[in-house]
Structures are given as C-alpha cells and as structure tokens.
PDB file of N, CA and C and ligand atoms in Angstrom:
ATOM      1  N   MET M 841      15.254   8.704   8.765  1.00 57.00           N
ATOM      2  CA  MET M 841      14.964   8.099   8.481  1.00 57.00           C
ATOM      3  C   MET M 841      14.887   8.809   7.261  1.00 57.00           C
ATOM      4  N   GLU M 842      15.521   8.402   5.994  1.00 67.00           N
ATOM      5  CA  GLU M 842      16.158   9.221   4.473  1.00 67.00           C
ATOM      6  C   GLU M 842      14.631   8.468   4.055  1.00 67.00           C
ATOM      7  N   CYS M 843      14.336   8.829   3.322  1.00 74.00           N
ATOM      8  CA  CYS M 843      13.172   8.755   1.674  1.00 74.00           C
ATOM      9  C   CYS M 843      13.636   8.188   0.792  1.00 74.00           C
ATOM     10  N   SER M 844      12.963   7.195   0.524  1.00 66.00           N
ATOM     11  CA  SER M 844      13.058   6.641  -0.430  1.00 66.00           C
ATOM     12  C   SER M 844      12.927   7.155  -2.016  1.00 66.00           C
ATOM     13  N   ASN M 845      13.527   7.116  -3.149  1.00 75.00           N
ATOM     14  CA  ASN M 845      12.544   7.551  -3.877  1.00 75.00           C
ATOM     15  C   ASN M 845      13.276   7.204  -5.391  1.00 75.00           C
ATOM     16  N   ASP M 846      12.986   6.107  -5.242  1.00 73.00           N
ATOM     17  CA  ASP M 846      13.332   5.335  -6.393  1.00 73.00           C
ATOM     18  C   ASP M 846      12.507   4.306  -6.789  1.00 73.00           C
ATOM     19  N   PRO M 847      12.221   4.679  -8.321  1.00 63.00           N
ATOM     20  CA  PRO M 847      10.924   3.911  -8.682  1.00 63.00           C
ATOM     21  C   PRO M 847      10.666   2.661  -8.209  1.00 63.00           C
ATOM     22  N   LYS M 848      12.099   1.493  -8.617  1.00 70.00           N
ATOM     23  CA  LYS M 848      12.367   0.497  -7.717  1.00 70.00           C
ATOM     24  C   LYS M 848      12.418   0.324  -6.550  1.00 70.00           C
ATOM     25  N   ALA M 849      11.991   0.816  -5.381  1.00 71.00           N
ATOM     26  CA  ALA M 849      12.321   0.457  -4.244  1.00 71.00           C
ATOM     27  C   ALA M 849      11.846  -0.602  -3.797  1.00 71.00           C
ATOM     28  N   VAL M 850      13.069  -1.211  -2.874  1.00 75.00           N
ATOM     29  CA  VAL M 850      12.876  -2.866  -2.194  1.00 75.00           C
ATOM     30  C   VAL M 850      11.782  -2.574  -1.148  1.00 75.00           C
ATOM     31  N   GLY M 851      10.260  -3.504  -1.456  1.00 77.00           N
ATOM     32  CA  GLY M 851       9.357  -4.016  -0.581  1.00 77.00           C
ATOM     33  C   GLY M 851       8.109  -3.242  -1.343  1.00 77.00           C
ATOM     34  N   CYS M 852       7.751  -1.745  -1.642  1.00 90.00           N
ATOM     35  CA  CYS M 852       7.260  -1.478  -2.762  1.00 90.00           C
ATOM     36  C   CYS M 852       6.443  -3.079  -3.949  1.00 90.00           C
ATOM     37  N   ASN M 853       4.978  -3.050  -3.712  1.00 93.00           N
ATOM     38  CA  ASN M 853       4.574  -3.922  -3.841  1.00 93.00           C
ATOM     39  C   ASN M 853       3.466  -3.275  -4.783  1.00 93.00           C
ATOM     40  N   CYS M 854       3.532  -2.021  -5.057  1.00 95.00           N
ATOM     41  CA  CYS M 854       2.455  -1.477  -5.634  1.00 95.00           C
ATOM     42  C   CYS M 854       2.026  -2.291  -7.350  1.00 95.00           C
ATOM     43  N   SER M 855       0.655  -2.394  -7.533  1.00 95.00           N
ATOM     44  CA  SER M 855       0.835  -2.727  -9.228  1.00 95.00           C
ATOM     45  C   SER M 855      -0.317  -1.721  -9.648  1.00 95.00           C
ATOM     46  N   TYR M 856       0.307  -0.550  -9.089  1.00 95.00           N
ATOM     47  CA  TYR M 856      -1.008   0.213  -9.472  1.00 95.00           C
ATOM     48  C   TYR M 856      -0.259   1.526 -10.339  1.00 95.00           C
ATOM     49  N   GLU M 857       0.112   0.785 -11.602  1.00 90.00           N
ATOM     50  CA  GLU M 857       1.360   1.747 -12.177  1.00 90.00           C
ATOM     51  C   GLU M 857       1.020   3.224 -12.345  1.00 90.00           C
ATOM     52  N   PRO M 858      -0.218   4.220 -12.930  1.00 93.00           N
ATOM     53  CA  PRO M 858       0.411   4.961 -12.984  1.00 93.00           C
ATOM     54  C   PRO M 858       0.039   5.577 -11.942  1.00 93.00           C
ATOM     55  N   CYS M 859       0.729   5.353 -10.812  1.00 94.00           N
ATOM     56  CA  CYS M 859       0.834   6.110  -9.449  1.00 94.00           C
ATOM     57  C   CYS M 859       1.890   7.476 -10.267  1.00 94.00           C
ATOM     58  N   SER M 860       2.094   8.500  -9.736  1.00 92.00           N
ATOM     59  CA  SER M 860       3.214   9.501  -9.488  1.00 92.00           C
ATOM     60  C   SER M 860       4.059   8.942  -8.195  1.00 92.00           C
ATOM     61  N   ARG M 861       3.405   8.307  -7.368  1.00 93.00           N
ATOM     62  CA  ARG M 861       4.349   7.837  -6.021  1.00 93.00           C
ATOM     63  C   ARG M 861       4.851   7.034  -5.557  1.00 93.00           C
ATOM     64  N   LYS M 862       4.809   6.309  -7.016  1.00 91.00           N
ATOM     65  CA  LYS M 862       5.363   4.528  -6.772  1.00 91.00           C
ATOM     66  C   LYS M 862       6.767   4.768  -6.356  1.00 91.00           C
ATOM     67  N   GLY M 863       7.595   4.567  -4.877  1.00 87.00           N
ATOM     68  CA  GLY M 863       8.724   4.623  -5.357  1.00 87.00           C
ATOM     69  C   GLY M 863       9.410   6.044  -4.131  1.00 87.00           C
ATOM     70  N   ARG M 864       8.285   6.577  -4.169  1.00 90.00           N
ATOM     71  CA  ARG M 864       8.438   8.000  -3.191  1.00 90.00           C
ATOM     72  C   ARG M 864       7.854   7.312  -2.276  1.00 90.00           C
ATOM     73  N   CYS M 865       8.212   6.392  -1.390  1.00 91.00           N
ATOM     74  CA  CYS M 865       7.125   5.801  -0.182  1.00 91.00           C
ATOM     75  C   CYS M 865       7.240   7.129   1.104  1.00 91.00           C
ATOM     76  N   CYS M 866       8.277   8.009   1.085  1.00 92.00           N
ATOM     77  CA  CYS M 866       7.366   9.288   2.602  1.00 92.00           C
ATOM     78  C   CYS M 866       6.136  10.004   1.776  1.00 92.00           C
ATOM     79  N   GLU M 867       5.980  10.189  -0.023  1.00 94.00           N
ATOM     80  CA  GLU M 867       4.906  10.885  -0.551  1.00 94.00           C
ATOM     81  C   GLU M 867       3.771   9.786  -0.174  1.00 94.00           C
ATOM     82  N   CYS M 868       4.055   8.400  -0.416  1.00 95.00           N
ATOM     83  CA  CYS M 868       2.789   6.936  -0.723  1.00 95.00           C
ATOM     84  C   CYS M 868       1.962   7.155   0.675  1.00 95.00           C
ATOM     85  N   LEU M 869       3.219   7.011   2.423  1.00 95.00           N
ATOM     86  CA  LEU M 869       2.336   7.326   3.170  1.00 95.00           C
ATOM     87  C   LEU M 869       1.694   8.432   3.892  1.00 95.00           C
ATOM     88  N   HIS M 870       1.730   9.447   3.368  1.00 96.00           N
ATOM     89  CA  HIS M 870       1.303  10.583   3.597  1.00 96.00           C
ATOM     90  C   HIS M 870       0.121  10.560   3.051  1.00 96.00           C
ATOM     91  N   TYR M 871      -0.064  10.556   1.717  1.00 97.00           N
ATOM     92  CA  TYR M 871      -1.046  10.623   0.999  1.00 97.00           C
ATOM     93  C   TYR M 871      -2.227   9.383   1.348  1.00 97.00           C
ATOM     94  N   HIS M 872      -1.739   7.999   1.454  1.00 98.00           N
ATOM     95  CA  HIS M 872      -2.798   7.362   2.448  1.00 98.00           C
ATOM     96  C   HIS M 872      -3.147   7.487   3.639  1.00 98.00           C
ATOM     97  N   ARG M 873      -2.003   7.829   4.260  1.00 97.00           N
ATOM     98  CA  ARG M 873      -2.585   8.377   6.541  1.00 97.00           C
ATOM     99  C   ARG M 873      -3.501   9.225   5.879  1.00 97.00           C
ATOM    100  N   ARG M 874      -3.155  10.205   5.056  1.00 98.00           N
ATOM    101  CA  ARG M 874      -4.758  11.754   4.735  1.00 98.00           C
ATOM    102  C   ARG M 874      -5.422  11.287   4.526  1.00 98.00           C
ATOM    103  N   ASN M 875      -6.087   9.993   4.082  1.00 97.00           N
ATOM    104  CA  ASN M 875      -6.963   9.579   3.511  1.00 97.00           C
ATOM    105  C   ASN M 875      -7.778   8.538   4.135  1.00 97.00           C
ATOM    106  N   GLY M 876      -7.296   8.405   5.787  1.00 98.00           N
ATOM    107  CA  GLY M 876      -7.905   6.993   6.596  1.00 98.00           C
ATOM    108  C   GLY M 876      -6.707   5.569   6.306  1.00 98.00           C
ATOM    109  N   GLU M 877      -5.765   5.545   5.013  1.00 98.00           N
ATOM    110  CA  GLU M 877      -5.991   3.845   4.432  1.00 98.00           C
ATOM    111  C   GLU M 877      -4.348   4.016   4.358  1.00 98.00           C
ATOM    112  N   LEU M 878      -3.714   2.545   3.585  1.00 98.00           N
ATOM    113  CA  LEU M 878      -2.596   1.958   4.625  1.00 98.00           C
ATOM    114  C   LEU M 878      -2.181   2.003   2.693  1.00 98.00           C
ATOM    115  N   PRO M 879      -0.797   2.244   2.839  1.00 97.00           N
ATOM    116  CA  PRO M 879      -0.142   1.858   1.764  1.00 97.00           C
ATOM    117  C   PRO M 879       0.000   0.941   0.676  1.00 97.00           C
ATOM    118  N   ALA M 880       0.480   0.315   0.092  1.00 96.00           N
ATOM    119  CA  ALA M 880       0.147  -1.117  -1.095  1.00 96.00           C
ATOM    120  C   ALA M 880       1.182  -2.246   0.069  1.00 96.00           C
ATOM    121  N   CYS M 881       1.913  -1.962   0.268  1.00 94.00           N
ATOM    122  CA  CYS M 881       2.971  -2.857   0.986  1.00 94.00           C
ATOM    123  C   CYS M 881       2.637  -3.223   2.014  1.00 94.00           C
ATOM    124  N   PHE M 882       1.079  -2.845   2.773  1.00 95.00           N
ATOM    125  CA  PHE M 882       1.196  -3.712   3.748  1.00 95.00           C
ATOM    126  C   PHE M 882      -0.064  -5.112   3.532  1.00 95.00           C
ATOM    127  N   PHE M 883      -0.503  -4.940   2.428  1.00 96.00           N
ATOM    128  CA  PHE M 883      -1.265  -5.775   1.611  1.00 96.00           C
ATOM    129  C   PHE M 883      -0.859  -6.755   0.890  1.00 96.00           C
ATOM    130  N   HIS M 884      -1.356  -8.326   1.439  1.00 95.00           N
ATOM    131  CA  HIS M 884      -0.856  -9.527   0.911  1.00 95.00           C
ATOM    132  C   HIS M 884      -1.444  -9.011  -1.263  1.00 95.00           C
ATOM    133  N   GLU M 885      -0.840  -9.452  -1.901  1.00 94.00           N
ATOM    134  CA  GLU M 885      -0.761  -9.020  -3.215  1.00 94.00           C
ATOM    135  C   GLU M 885      -2.457 -10.011  -3.469  1.00 94.00           C
ATOM    136  N   SER M 886      -3.165 -10.065  -3.318  1.00 95.00           N
ATOM    137  CA  SER M 886      -3.837 -10.865  -3.801  1.00 95.00           C
ATOM    138  C   SER M 886      -5.273  -9.562  -3.512  1.00 95.00           C
ATOM    139  N   TYR M 887      -4.857  -8.925  -2.360  1.00 96.00           N
ATOM    140  CA  TYR M 887      -5.825  -7.661  -1.207  1.00 96.00           C
ATOM    141  C   TYR M 887      -5.131  -6.521  -2.231  1.00 96.00           C
ATOM    142  N   GLU M 888      -4.234  -6.272  -2.189  1.00 96.00           N
ATOM    143  CA  GLU M 888      -3.040  -4.602  -2.701  1.00 96.00           C
ATOM    144  C   GLU M 888      -3.964  -4.652  -4.128  1.00 96.00           C
ATOM    145  N   ARG M 889      -3.966  -5.951  -4.910  1.00 96.00           N
ATOM    146  CA  ARG M 889      -4.770  -5.445  -6.629  1.00 96.00           C
ATOM    147  C   ARG M 889      -5.811  -5.327  -6.816  1.00 96.00           C
ATOM    148  N   THR M 890      -6.780  -5.483  -5.416  1.00 97.00           N
ATOM    149  CA  THR M 890      -8.114  -4.457  -4.761  1.00 97.00           C
ATOM    150  C   THR M 890      -8.074  -2.953  -5.284  1.00 97.00           C
ATOM    151  N   TYR M 891      -6.586  -2.535  -5.210  1.00 97.00           N
ATOM    152  CA  TYR M 891      -6.683  -1.304  -4.786  1.00 97.00           C
ATOM    153  C   TYR M 891      -7.207  -0.636  -4.091  1.00 97.00           C
ATOM    154  N   ASP M 892      -7.548  -1.351  -3.320  1.00 98.00           N
ATOM    155  CA  ASP M 892      -8.521  -1.008  -1.718  1.00 98.00           C
ATOM    156  C   ASP M 892      -7.778  -0.699  -0.161  1.00 98.00           C
ATOM    157  N   ARG M 893      -7.132   0.175  -0.468  1.00 98.00           N
ATOM    158  CA  ARG M 893      -6.213   0.816   0.672  1.00 98.00           C
ATOM    159  C   ARG M 893      -6.870   1.120   2.401  1.00 98.00           C
ATOM    160  N   SER M 894      -8.182   0.489   2.566  1.00 98.00           N
ATOM    161  CA  SER M 894      -8.624   1.169   3.848  1.00 98.00           C
ATOM    162  C   SER M 894      -8.815   0.556   4.455  1.00 98.00           C
ATOM    163  N   LEU M 895      -8.119   0.267   5.952  1.00 98.00           N
ATOM    164  CA  LEU M 895      -8.461  -0.105   7.375  1.00 98.00           C
ATOM    165  C   LEU M 895      -9.319  -1.542   6.804  1.00 98.00           C
ATOM    166  N   GLU M 896     -10.739  -1.235   6.929  1.00 98.00           N
ATOM    167  CA  GLU M 896     -11.083  -1.624   7.071  1.00 98.00           C
ATOM    168  C   GLU M 896     -10.817  -2.943   6.207  1.00 98.00           C
ATOM    169  N   ASN M 897     -10.227  -3.215   4.923  1.00 97.00           N
ATOM    170  CA  ASN M 897      -9.770  -4.167   4.494  1.00 97.00           C
ATOM    171  C   ASN M 897      -8.567  -4.564   4.462  1.00 97.00           C
ATOM    172  N   PHE M 898      -8.063  -4.109   5.541  1.00 97.00           N
ATOM    173  CA  PHE M 898      -6.772  -4.518   5.972  1.00 97.00           C
ATOM    174  C   PHE M 898      -7.213  -5.515   7.070  1.00 97.00           C
ATOM    175  N   GLN M 899      -8.483  -4.966   7.685  1.00 97.00           N
ATOM    176  CA  GLN M 899      -8.430  -5.304   8.517  1.00 97.00           C
ATOM    177  C   GLN M 899      -9.614  -7.031   8.428  1.00 97.00           C
ATOM    178  N   ASN M 900      -9.830  -6.873   6.563  1.00 96.00           N
ATOM    179  CA  ASN M 900     -10.656  -7.796   6.406  1.00 96.00           C
ATOM    180  C   ASN M 900      -9.448  -9.087   6.338  1.00 96.00           C
ATOM    181  N   MET M 901      -8.178  -8.624   5.580  1.00 96.00           N
ATOM    182  CA  MET M 901      -6.713  -9.863   5.283  1.00 96.00           C
ATOM    183  C   MET M 901      -6.336  -9.976   6.363  1.00 96.00           C
ATOM    184  N   VAL M 902      -6.306  -9.537   7.649  1.00 96.00           N
ATOM    185  CA  VAL M 902      -5.583 -10.002   8.757  1.00 96.00           C
ATOM    186  C   VAL M 902      -6.608 -11.021   9.336  1.00 96.00           C
ATOM    187  N   LYS M 903      -8.181 -10.998   8.702  1.00 96.00           N
ATOM    188  CA  LYS M 903      -8.382 -12.229  10.140  1.00 96.00           C
ATOM    189  C   LYS M 903      -8.287 -13.097   8.938  1.00 96.00           C
ATOM    190  N   LYS M 904      -8.481 -12.990   7.958  1.00 94.00           N
ATOM    191  CA  LYS M 904      -8.425 -14.026   6.627  1.00 94.00           C
ATOM    192  C   LYS M 904      -6.883 -14.588   6.467  1.00 94.00           C
ATOM    193  N   MET M 905      -6.269 -14.131   6.646  1.00 92.00           N
ATOM    194  CA  MET M 905      -4.935 -14.098   6.353  1.00 92.00           C
ATOM    195  C   MET M 905      -4.011 -14.233   7.435  1.00 92.00           C
ATOM    196  N   GLY M 906      -3.827 -13.626   8.259  1.00 86.00           N
ATOM    197  CA  GLY M 906      -3.249 -13.514  10.064  1.00 86.00           C
ATOM    198  C   GLY M 906      -2.169 -12.033   8.687  1.00 86.00           C
ATOM    199  N   MET M 907      -0.572 -12.124   9.938  1.00 78.00           N
ATOM    200  CA  MET M 907       0.549 -11.083  10.111  1.00 78.00           C
ATOM    201  C   MET M 907       1.400 -11.234   7.764  1.00 78.00           C
ATOM    202  N   ARG M 908       0.535 -12.699   7.915  1.00 68.00           N
ATOM    203  CA  ARG M 908       1.908 -12.856   6.878  1.00 68.00           C
ATOM    204  C   ARG M 908       1.543 -12.263   5.486  1.00 68.00           C
ATOM    205  N   ARG M 909       2.425 -11.279   4.511  1.00 62.00           N
ATOM    206  CA  ARG M 909       2.564 -11.026   2.825  1.00 62.00           C
ATOM    207  C   ARG M 909       2.248 -11.843   2.063  1.00 62.00           C
TER     208      ARG M 909
HETATM  209  S1  SF4 Z1279       0.501   2.679  -3.122  1.00 50.95           S
HETATM  210 FE1  SF4 Z1279      -1.053   3.943  -2.812  1.00 50.95          FE
HETATM  211  S2  SF4 Z1279       0.678   6.294  -3.210  1.00 50.95           S
HETATM  212 FE2  SF4 Z1279       1.680   4.550  -3.031  1.00 50.95          FE
HETATM  213  S3  SF4 Z1279       2.286   3.804  -5.248  1.00 50.95           S
HETATM  214 FE3  SF4 Z1279       0.196   2.862  -4.628  1.00 50.95          FE
HETATM  215  S4  SF4 Z1279      -0.965   3.977  -5.335  1.00 50.95           S
HETATM  216 FE4  SF4 Z1279       0.153   4.756  -5.310  1.00 50.95          FE
END
C-alpha cells in the first residue's frame, strides 16, 4: 500500500488544523496506534471535533450511532 502524503487527502476529516500529520495517513495511523487510539477518519464529525481519539470514545460513538460516519 502506498502511503498518502497529500494535505487534501480524500477521506481525511480531521479538523485539528495545526497537526503536521494531516494528510500523511501512515504517520497519522501509526501515531494514534502507538497511543492506543484511532485516527479522526474513524469518527463521525460530532465525535471527531472533541479530539478524543480513544477507543472508549469510538465505542461510545458506535453504541449511539452504529458504524455510520
Ligand atoms: S487524526 Fe490525529 S494525527 Fe491524524 S491528522 Fe488528525 S490530529 Fe493529526
């Protein structure tokens, strides 16, 4: 798989503008995985905007909304 390095990456919904990993999908995924988290693209925008990328927040979202984003 080729790693995207495009600041306007399709599918990137991250609203945290100052992040240097924005559009660098491999770096983004590895960063959050190291921290036991998921990247923004796993979250519905109402959850993404909290910047809480924890598995617990993801589970709460799925319980309330299902898997739709
Ligand atoms: S999901 Fe995290 S690492 Fe990825 S661009 Fe957003 S703030 Fe940065």
